[in-house]
Coordinates of C-alpha atoms and ligand atoms in Angstrom, one line a residue:
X1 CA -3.3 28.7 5.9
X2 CA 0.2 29.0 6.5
X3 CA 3.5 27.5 4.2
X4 CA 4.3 25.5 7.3
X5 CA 1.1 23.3 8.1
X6 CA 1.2 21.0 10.3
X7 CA -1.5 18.6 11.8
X8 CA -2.2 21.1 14.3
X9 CA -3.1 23.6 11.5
X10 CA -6.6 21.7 11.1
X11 CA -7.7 20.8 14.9
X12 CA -10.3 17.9 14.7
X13 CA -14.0 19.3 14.7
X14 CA -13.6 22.9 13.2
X15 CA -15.1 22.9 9.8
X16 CA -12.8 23.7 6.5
X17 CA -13.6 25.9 3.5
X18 CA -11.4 25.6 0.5
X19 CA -12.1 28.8 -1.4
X20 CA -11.8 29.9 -4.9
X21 CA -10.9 26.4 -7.1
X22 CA -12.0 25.3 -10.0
X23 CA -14.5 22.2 -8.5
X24 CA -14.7 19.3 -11.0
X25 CA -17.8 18.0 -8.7
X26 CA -18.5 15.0 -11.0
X27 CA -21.8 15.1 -9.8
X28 CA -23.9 15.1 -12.9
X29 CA -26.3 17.9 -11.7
X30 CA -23.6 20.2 -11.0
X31 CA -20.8 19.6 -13.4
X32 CA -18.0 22.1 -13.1
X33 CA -18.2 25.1 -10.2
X34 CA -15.6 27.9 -11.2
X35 CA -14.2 30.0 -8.6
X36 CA -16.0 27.2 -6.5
X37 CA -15.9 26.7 -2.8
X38 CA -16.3 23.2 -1.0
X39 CA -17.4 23.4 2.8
X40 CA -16.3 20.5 5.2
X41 CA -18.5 20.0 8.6
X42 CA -16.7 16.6 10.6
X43 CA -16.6 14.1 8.1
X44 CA -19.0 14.7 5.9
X45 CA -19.3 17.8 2.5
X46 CA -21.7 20.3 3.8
X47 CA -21.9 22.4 0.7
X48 CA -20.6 23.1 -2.8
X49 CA -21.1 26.8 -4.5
X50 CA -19.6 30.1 -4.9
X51 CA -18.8 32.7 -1.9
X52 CA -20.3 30.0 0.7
X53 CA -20.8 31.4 4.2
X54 CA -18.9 29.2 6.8
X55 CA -19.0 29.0 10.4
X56 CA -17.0 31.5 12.2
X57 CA -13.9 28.7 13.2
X58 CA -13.7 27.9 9.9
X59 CA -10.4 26.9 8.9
X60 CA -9.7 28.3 5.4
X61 CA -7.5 26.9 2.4
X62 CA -6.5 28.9 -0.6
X63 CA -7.7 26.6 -3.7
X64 CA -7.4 29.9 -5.9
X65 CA -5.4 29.0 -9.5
X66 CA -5.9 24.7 -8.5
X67 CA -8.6 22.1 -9.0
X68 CA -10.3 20.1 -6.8
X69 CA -12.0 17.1 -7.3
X70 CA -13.1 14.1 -5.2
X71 CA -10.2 11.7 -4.1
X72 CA -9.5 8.9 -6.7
X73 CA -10.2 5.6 -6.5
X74 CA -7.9 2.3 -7.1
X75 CA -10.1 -0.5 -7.6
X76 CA -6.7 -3.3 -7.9
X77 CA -3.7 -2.5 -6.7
X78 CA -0.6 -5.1 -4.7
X79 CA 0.4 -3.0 -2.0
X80 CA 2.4 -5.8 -0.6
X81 CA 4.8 -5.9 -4.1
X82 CA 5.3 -2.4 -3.3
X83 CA 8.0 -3.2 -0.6
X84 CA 10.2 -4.2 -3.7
X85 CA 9.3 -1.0 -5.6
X86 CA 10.7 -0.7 -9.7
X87 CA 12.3 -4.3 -9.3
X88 CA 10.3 -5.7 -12.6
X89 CA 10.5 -2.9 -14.4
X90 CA 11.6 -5.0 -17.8
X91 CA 9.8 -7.7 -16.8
X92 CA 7.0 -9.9 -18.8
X93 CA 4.0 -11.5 -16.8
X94 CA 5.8 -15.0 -17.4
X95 CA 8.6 -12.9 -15.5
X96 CA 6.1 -11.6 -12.8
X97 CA 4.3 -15.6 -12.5
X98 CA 8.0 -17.0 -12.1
X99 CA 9.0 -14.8 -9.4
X100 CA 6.1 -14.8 -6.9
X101 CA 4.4 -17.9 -8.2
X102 CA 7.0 -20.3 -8.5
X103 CA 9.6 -19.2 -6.8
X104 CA 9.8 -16.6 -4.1
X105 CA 6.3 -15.6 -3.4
X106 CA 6.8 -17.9 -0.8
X107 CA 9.7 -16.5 1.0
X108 CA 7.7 -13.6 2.4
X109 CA 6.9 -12.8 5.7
X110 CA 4.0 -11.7 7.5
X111 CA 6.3 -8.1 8.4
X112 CA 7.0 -8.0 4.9
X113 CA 3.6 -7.5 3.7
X114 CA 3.4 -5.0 6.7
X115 CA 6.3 -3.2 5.1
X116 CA 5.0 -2.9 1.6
X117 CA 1.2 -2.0 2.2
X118 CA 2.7 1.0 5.1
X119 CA 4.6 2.2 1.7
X120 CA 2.0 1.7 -1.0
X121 CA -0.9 2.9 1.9
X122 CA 1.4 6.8 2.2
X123 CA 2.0 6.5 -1.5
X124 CA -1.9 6.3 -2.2
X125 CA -2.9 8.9 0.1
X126 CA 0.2 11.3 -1.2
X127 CA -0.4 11.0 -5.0
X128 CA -4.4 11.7 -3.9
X129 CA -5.8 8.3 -4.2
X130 CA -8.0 8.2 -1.2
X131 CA -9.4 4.7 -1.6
X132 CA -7.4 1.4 -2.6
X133 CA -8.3 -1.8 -3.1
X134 CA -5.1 -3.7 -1.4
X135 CA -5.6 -6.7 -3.7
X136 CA -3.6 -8.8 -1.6
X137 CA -2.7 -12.3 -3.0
X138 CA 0.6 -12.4 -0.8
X139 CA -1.7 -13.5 2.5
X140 CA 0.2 -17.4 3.5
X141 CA -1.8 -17.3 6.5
X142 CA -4.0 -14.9 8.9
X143 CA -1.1 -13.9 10.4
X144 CA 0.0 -12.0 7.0
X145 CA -3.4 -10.5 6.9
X146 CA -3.4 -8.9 10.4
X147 CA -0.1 -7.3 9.2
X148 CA -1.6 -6.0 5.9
X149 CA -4.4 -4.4 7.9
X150 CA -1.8 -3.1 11.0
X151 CA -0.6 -1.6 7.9
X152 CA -3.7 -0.1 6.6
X153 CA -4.7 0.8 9.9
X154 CA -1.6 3.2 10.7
X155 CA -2.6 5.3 7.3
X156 CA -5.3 7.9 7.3
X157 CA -6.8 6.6 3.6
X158 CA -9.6 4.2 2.7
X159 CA -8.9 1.0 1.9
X160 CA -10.6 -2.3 0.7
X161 CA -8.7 -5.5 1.7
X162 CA -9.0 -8.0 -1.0
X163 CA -8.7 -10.9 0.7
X164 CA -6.1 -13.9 -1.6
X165 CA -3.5 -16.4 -1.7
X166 CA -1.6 -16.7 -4.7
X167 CA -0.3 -20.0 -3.0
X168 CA -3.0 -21.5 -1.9
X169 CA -6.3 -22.8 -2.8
X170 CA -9.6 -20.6 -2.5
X171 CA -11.6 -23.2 -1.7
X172 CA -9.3 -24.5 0.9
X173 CA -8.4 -21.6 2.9
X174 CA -11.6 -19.1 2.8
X175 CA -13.0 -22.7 4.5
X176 CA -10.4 -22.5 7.6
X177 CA -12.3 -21.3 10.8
X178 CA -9.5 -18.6 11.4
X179 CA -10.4 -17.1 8.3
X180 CA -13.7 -16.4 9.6
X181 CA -12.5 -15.6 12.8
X182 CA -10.2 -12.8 10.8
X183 CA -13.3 -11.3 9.5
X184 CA -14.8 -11.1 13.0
X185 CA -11.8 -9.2 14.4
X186 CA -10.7 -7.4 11.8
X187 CA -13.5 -5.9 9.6
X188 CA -17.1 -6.5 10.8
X189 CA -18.2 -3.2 12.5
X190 CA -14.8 -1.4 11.6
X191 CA -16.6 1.0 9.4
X192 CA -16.4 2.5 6.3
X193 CA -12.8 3.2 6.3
X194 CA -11.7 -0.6 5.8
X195 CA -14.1 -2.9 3.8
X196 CA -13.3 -6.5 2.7
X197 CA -13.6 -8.1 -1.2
X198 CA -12.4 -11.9 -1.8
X199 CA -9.3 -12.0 -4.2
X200 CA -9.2 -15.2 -6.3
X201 CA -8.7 -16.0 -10.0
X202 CA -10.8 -19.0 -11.9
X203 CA -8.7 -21.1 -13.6
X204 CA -11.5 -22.9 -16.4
X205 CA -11.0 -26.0 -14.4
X206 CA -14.2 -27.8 -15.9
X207 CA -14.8 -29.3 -12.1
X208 CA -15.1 -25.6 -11.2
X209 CA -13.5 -25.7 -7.8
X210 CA -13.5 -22.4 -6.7
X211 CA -17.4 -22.9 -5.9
X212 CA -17.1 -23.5 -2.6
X213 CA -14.8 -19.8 -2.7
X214 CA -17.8 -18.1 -4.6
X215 CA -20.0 -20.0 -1.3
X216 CA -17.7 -18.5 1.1
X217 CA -18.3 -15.1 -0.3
X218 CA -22.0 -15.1 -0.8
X219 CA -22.1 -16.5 2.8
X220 CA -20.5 -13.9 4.2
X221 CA -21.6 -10.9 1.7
X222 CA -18.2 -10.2 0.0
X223 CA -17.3 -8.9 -3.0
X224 CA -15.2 -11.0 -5.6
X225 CA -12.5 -9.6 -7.3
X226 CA -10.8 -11.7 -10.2
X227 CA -8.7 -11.0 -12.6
X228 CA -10.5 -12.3 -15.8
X229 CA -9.4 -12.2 -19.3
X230 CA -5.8 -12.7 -19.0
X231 CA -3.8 -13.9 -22.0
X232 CA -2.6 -17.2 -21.6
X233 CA -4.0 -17.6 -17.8
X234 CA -7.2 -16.8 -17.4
X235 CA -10.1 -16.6 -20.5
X236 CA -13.9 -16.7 -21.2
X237 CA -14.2 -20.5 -19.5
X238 CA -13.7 -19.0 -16.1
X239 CA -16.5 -16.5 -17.2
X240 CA -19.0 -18.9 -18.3
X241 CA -18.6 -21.2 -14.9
X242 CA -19.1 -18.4 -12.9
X243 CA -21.9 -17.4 -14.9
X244 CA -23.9 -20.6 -14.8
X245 CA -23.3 -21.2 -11.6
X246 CA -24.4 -17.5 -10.7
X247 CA -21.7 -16.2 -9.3
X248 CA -21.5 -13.2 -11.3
X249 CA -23.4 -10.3 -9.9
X250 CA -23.7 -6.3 -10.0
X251 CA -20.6 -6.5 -7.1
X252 CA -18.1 -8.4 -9.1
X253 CA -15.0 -6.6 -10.5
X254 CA -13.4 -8.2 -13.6
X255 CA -9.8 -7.3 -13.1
X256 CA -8.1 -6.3 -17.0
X257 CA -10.9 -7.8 -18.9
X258 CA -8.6 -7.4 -21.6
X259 CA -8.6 -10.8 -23.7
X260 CA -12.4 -12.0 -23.5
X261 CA -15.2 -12.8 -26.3
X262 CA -18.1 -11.1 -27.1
X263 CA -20.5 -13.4 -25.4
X264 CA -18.4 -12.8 -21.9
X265 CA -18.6 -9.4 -22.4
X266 CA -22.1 -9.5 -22.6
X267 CA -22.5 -11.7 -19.3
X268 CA -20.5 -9.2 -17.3
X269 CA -23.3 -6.5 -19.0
X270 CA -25.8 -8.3 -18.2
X271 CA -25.0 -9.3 -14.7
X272 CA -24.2 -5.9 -14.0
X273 CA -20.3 -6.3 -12.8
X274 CA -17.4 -3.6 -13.3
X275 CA -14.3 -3.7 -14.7
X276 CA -10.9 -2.7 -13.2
X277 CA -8.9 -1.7 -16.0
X278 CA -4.8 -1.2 -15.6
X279 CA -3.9 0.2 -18.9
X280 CA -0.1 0.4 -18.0
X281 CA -0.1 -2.6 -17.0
X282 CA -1.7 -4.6 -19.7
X283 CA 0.8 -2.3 -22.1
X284 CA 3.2 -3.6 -20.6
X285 CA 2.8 -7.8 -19.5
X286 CA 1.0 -8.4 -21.9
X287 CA -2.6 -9.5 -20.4
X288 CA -4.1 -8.0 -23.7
X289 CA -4.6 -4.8 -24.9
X290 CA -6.4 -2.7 -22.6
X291 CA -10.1 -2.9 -23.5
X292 CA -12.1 0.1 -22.8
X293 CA -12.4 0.4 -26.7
X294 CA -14.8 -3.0 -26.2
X295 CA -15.7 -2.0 -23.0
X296 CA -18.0 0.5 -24.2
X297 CA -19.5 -1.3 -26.8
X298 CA -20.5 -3.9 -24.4
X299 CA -21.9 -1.1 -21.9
X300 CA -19.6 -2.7 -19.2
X301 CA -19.0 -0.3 -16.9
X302 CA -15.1 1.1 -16.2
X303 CA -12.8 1.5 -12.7
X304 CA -9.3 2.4 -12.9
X305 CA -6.5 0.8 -11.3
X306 CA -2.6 0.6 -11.4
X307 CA -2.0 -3.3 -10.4
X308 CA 1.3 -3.3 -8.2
X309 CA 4.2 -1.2 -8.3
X310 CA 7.3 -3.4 -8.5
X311 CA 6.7 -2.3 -12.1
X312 CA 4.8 1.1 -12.2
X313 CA 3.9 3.8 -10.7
X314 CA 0.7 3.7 -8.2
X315 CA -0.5 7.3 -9.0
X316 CA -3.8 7.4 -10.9
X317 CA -2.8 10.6 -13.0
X318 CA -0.6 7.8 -15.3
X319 CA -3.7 5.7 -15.1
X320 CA -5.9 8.1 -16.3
X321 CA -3.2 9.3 -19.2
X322 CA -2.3 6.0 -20.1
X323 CA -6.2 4.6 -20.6
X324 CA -6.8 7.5 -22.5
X325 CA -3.8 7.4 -25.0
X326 CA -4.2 3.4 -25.4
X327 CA -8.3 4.0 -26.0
X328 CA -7.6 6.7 -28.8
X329 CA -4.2 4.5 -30.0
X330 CA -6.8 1.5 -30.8
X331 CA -9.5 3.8 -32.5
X332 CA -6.7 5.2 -35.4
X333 CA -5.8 1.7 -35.7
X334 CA -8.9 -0.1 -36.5
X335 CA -9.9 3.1 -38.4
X336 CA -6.7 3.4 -40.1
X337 CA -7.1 -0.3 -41.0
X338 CA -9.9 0.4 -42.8
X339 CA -8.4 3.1 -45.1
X340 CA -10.6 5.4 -42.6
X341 CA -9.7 8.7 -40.4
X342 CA -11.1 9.0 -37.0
X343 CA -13.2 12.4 -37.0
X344 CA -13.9 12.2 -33.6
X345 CA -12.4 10.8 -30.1
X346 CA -15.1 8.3 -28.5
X347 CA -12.9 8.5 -25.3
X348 CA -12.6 12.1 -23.5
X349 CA -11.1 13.7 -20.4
X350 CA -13.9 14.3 -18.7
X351 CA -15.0 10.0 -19.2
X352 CA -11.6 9.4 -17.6
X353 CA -11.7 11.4 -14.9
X354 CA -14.8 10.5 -14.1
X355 CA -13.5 6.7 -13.8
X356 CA -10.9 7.1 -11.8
X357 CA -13.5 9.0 -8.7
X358 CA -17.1 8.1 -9.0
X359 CA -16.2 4.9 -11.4
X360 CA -14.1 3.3 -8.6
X361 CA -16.6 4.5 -5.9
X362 CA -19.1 2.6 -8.3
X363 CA -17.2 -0.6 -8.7
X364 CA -17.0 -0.9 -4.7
X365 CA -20.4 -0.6 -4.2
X366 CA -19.7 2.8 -2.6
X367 CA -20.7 5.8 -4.8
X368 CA -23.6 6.4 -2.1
X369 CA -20.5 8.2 0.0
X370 CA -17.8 9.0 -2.3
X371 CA -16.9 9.4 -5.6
X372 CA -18.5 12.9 -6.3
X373 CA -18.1 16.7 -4.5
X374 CA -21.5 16.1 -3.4
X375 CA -23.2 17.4 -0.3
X376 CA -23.9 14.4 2.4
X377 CA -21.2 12.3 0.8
X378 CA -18.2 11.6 3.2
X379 CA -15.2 14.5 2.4
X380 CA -12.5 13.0 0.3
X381 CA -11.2 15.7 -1.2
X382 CA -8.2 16.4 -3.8
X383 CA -6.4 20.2 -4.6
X384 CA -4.1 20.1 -7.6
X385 CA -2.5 23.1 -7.4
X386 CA 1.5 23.9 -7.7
X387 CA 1.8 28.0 -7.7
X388 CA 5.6 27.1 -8.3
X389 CA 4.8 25.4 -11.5
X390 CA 4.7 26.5 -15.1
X391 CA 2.5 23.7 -15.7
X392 CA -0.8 25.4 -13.8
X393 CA -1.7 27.8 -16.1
X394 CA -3.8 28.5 -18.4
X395 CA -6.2 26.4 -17.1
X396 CA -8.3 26.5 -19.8
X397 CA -10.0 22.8 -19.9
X398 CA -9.6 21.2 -16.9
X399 CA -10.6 17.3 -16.9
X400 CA -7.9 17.8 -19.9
X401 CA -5.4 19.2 -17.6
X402 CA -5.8 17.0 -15.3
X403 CA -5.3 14.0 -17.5
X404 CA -2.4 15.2 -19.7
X405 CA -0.9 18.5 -17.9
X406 CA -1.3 17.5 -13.7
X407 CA 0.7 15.0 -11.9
X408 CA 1.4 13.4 -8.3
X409 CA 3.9 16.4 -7.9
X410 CA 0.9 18.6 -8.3
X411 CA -1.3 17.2 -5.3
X412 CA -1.4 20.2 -2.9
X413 CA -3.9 19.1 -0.2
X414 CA -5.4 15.9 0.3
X415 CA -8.7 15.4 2.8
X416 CA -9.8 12.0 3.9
X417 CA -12.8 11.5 5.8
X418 CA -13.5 15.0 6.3
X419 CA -9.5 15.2 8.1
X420 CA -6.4 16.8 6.1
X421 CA -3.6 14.1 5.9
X422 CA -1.6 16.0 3.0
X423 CA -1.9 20.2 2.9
X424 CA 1.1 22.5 1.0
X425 CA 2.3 19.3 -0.4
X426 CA 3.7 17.6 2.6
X427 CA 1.7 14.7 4.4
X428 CA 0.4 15.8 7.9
X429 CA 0.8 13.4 10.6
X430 CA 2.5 10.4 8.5
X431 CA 5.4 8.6 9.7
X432 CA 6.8 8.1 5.8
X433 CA 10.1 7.5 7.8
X434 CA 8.9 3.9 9.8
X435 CA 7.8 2.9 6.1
X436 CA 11.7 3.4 5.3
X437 CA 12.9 1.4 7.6
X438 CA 10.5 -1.3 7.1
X439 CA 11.0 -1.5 3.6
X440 CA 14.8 -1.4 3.4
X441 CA 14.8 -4.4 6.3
X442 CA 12.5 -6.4 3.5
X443 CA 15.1 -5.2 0.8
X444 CA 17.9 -6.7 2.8
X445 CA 16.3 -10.0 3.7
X446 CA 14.8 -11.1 0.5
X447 CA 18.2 -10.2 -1.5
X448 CA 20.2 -11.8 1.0
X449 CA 17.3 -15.1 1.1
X450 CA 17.7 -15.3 -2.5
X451 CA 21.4 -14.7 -3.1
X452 CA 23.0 -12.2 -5.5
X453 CA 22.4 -14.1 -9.0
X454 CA 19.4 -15.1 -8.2
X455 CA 18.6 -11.4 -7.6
X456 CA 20.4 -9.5 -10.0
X457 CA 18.9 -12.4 -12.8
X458 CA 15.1 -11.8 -11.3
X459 CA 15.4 -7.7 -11.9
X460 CA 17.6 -8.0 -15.4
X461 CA 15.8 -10.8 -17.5
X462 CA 17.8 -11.9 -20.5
X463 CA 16.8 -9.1 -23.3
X464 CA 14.8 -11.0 -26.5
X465 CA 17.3 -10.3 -29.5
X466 CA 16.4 -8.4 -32.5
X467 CA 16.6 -9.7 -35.3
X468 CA 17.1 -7.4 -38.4
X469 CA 15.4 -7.2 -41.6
X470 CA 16.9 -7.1 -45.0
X471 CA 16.9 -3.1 -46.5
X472 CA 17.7 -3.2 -49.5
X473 CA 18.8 0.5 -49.7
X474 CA 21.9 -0.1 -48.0
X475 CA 24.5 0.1 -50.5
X476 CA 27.2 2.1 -49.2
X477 CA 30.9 0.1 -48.3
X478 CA 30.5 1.8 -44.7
X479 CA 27.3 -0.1 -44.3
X480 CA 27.8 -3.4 -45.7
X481 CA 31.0 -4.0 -43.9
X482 CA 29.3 -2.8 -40.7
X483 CA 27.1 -5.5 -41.8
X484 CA 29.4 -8.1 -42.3
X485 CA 31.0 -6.9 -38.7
X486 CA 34.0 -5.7 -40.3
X487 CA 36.3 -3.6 -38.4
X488 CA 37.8 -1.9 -40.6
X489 CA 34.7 -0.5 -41.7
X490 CA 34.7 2.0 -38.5
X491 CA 38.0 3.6 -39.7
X492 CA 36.6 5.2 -43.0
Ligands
ZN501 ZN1 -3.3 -7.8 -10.6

């Protein structure tokens, strides 16, 4: 191919070859191909090997010196949030449940969802995430989720809508007929590019009201997405209601997991769900510490996801890095607590890597077409390669370098769906400049609807103060007046 692709370059129906990469297949039976090529016929991967014969209108990509592995997989992510991008970068989650929850969830509108899943939908399909679970708890009314899927829609990627209301009640509005309706229009019989979940969260209400939201979904053969095990919001109550009740089953994800007992650990394992682990984001708000350590004690199986993006980044590279370094961090500490050295790392690269393709693919329900370079499985397709980079060589072990070396910078050609929406590092066919526009129109309106302090006091929480400890090696008059605060100290 040429340095100036464009969606021309790859005219819909010809077959494409990438040539020459190393193929992380994470198919089991074929593990790593080197000097691999992957053939593409429509949709679908027609073959995986070395020096593959193609048709004669083959259109051919140079993978030589870059990896390619199947798309990744989000299994949780708020696209909507994404329209206010970095805002809660300090924040807490009492910071996060103050802003949306109490007080300005409710001040957006249906075209501000629109703006924020366009952005998050490009961002995905850029950094190689080819499915993403739009876990969108921002949906007021129907009217919000039509704009969420316009917004999915008008982005070649794979998405999952996870249907939710952070405002509302689940057993009140999966009940209202036009939430039915919304199903009828907008996902039955749209294929496999858009599939639907149910996003709700059980509170440990004894009375168990979210029954009749558990109903809906059964009714209507949906998914349920929750996030479970949340310090200080959600805990192994909601667990055990869903579990006598039977609401727990092999297609429920278990969003964090991250603060729960052994004995709801074991009813996840036994009932067969998946959990949706967001290691940068439990580091960071403080749902618990990020539990794939437990996870695979309990035999529970493991997705990947990066939550929302008005704190971090939405690239599964820094999901994958992140899980790995907080999995290893945990072992040295409980070994290290116990006067012990860890000898060897339970967690690898390759485990990792694995979670964020064919686990995702698992936790949907969907690793019967993707997840793996497998032949028959729909094409969604990633090449890491940067010639312009220092960091592509040597590539020596490469589920390691694509956890600690690789990055979103490094994504050279994406394929979704057997069609190339990213090649040579520039998206083909993406209007990245409507999601501008959108998104700086959602900016302007919900810093102008909430006012300048309210704003400014929202993205730059009051810092907690330090308190110091007593050392009792200071003993020089420079540092006991500095101490005491005295200024006369700093002219020494
Ligand atoms: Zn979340």
């Amino acid at each position: 191919m040429s340095q100036n692709a464009d969606s021309n370059s790859f005219p819909a129906g010809r077959p494409v070859v990438f040539r020459n990469a190393t193929v992380l297949t994470i198919d089991p039976s074929t593990g790593i191909v080197e000097n691999g090529d992957v053939l593409v016929v429509n949709d679908r991967i027609a073959a995986v090997g070395q020096h593959l014969s193609a048709p004669d209108n083959v259109v051919e990509i140079d993978a030589s010196g870059g990896i390619l592995m199947p798309g990744m997989v989000d299994t949780h992510r708020h696209m909507w949030q994404t329209a206010l991008r970095g805002f809660g970068a300090d924040w807490t989650l009492t910071n996060y449940f103050q802003f949306y929850y109490l007080n300005w969830g409710k001040i957006f509108r249906p075209e501000d969802i629109y703006a924020g899943n366009l952005l998050s939908a490009i961002e995905a399909v850029d950094a190689g995430v080819t499915t993403t679970v739009d876990w969108s708890h921002g949906l007021q009314t129907v009217e919000y989720a039509d704009a969420a899927v316009d917004a999915l829609e008008a982005v070649p990627g794979r998405f999952v809508l996870a249907y939710g209301n952070l405002l509302g009640a689940p057993w009140q509005w999966t009940k209202a007929p036009e939430f039915a309706d919304f199903i009828r229009r907008r996902i039955d019989g749209h294929g496999d590019r858009l599939g639907m979940q149910l996003a709700f969260d059980v509170t440990g209400d004894p009375a168990f009201p979210e029954k009749a939201a558990f109903e809906v979904a059964r009714e209507y053969n949906l998914p349920v997405t929750t996030h479970a095990g949340v310090w200080g919001a959600t805990n192994d109550n909601g667990i055990r209601l869903m579990y006598e009740h039977g609401f727990m089953t092999p297609s429920t994800i278990y969003v964090h997991a991250a603060t729960l007992s052994q004995d709801s650990y074991q009813r996840i394992a036994a009932t067969g769900g998946h959990a949706s682990v967001s290691s940068e984001s439990e580091q960071n708000a403080g749902q618990g510490y990020p539990p794939t350590w437990q996870l695979r004690r309990h035999n529970i199986p493991v997705s990947l996801s990066m939550d929302t993006s008005v704190w971090w980044s939405a690239d599964l590279f820094s999901a994958m890095r992140s899980t790995l370094s907080a999995d290893r961090a945990r072992e040295h500490r409980e070994a290290h607590r116990r006067n012990e050295t860890v000898m060897l790392s339970h967690l690898r690269a390759e485990q990792v890597v694995t979670w964020a393709t064919l686990g995702g693919a698992s936790a949907l329900g969907m690793d019967k077409l993707i997840g793996s370079i497998t032949p028959g499985k729909k094409a969604d397709l990633v090449l890491i390669k940067n010639d312009q980079s220092p960091v592509m060589f040597p590539l020596l072990h490469p589920y390691g370098h694509v956890v600690f070396q690789a990055g979103r910078g490094d994504v050279h050609t994406v394929m979704v769906d057997g069609k190339v929406v990213k090649h040579n590092h520039r998206l083909l066919g993406i209007d990245l400049n409507a999601a501008r526009q959108a998104v700086a129109k959602t900016v302007e309106y919900a810093r102008s609807r909430m006012g300048e302090q309210a704003w400014n006091e929202s993205m730059n929480p009051a810092k907690a103060v330090v308190e110091l400890i007593d050392n009792p090696y200071t003993y020089t008059k420079k540092e006991q007046a500095a101490q005491q605060g005295s200024a006369e100290a700093s002219q020494d």
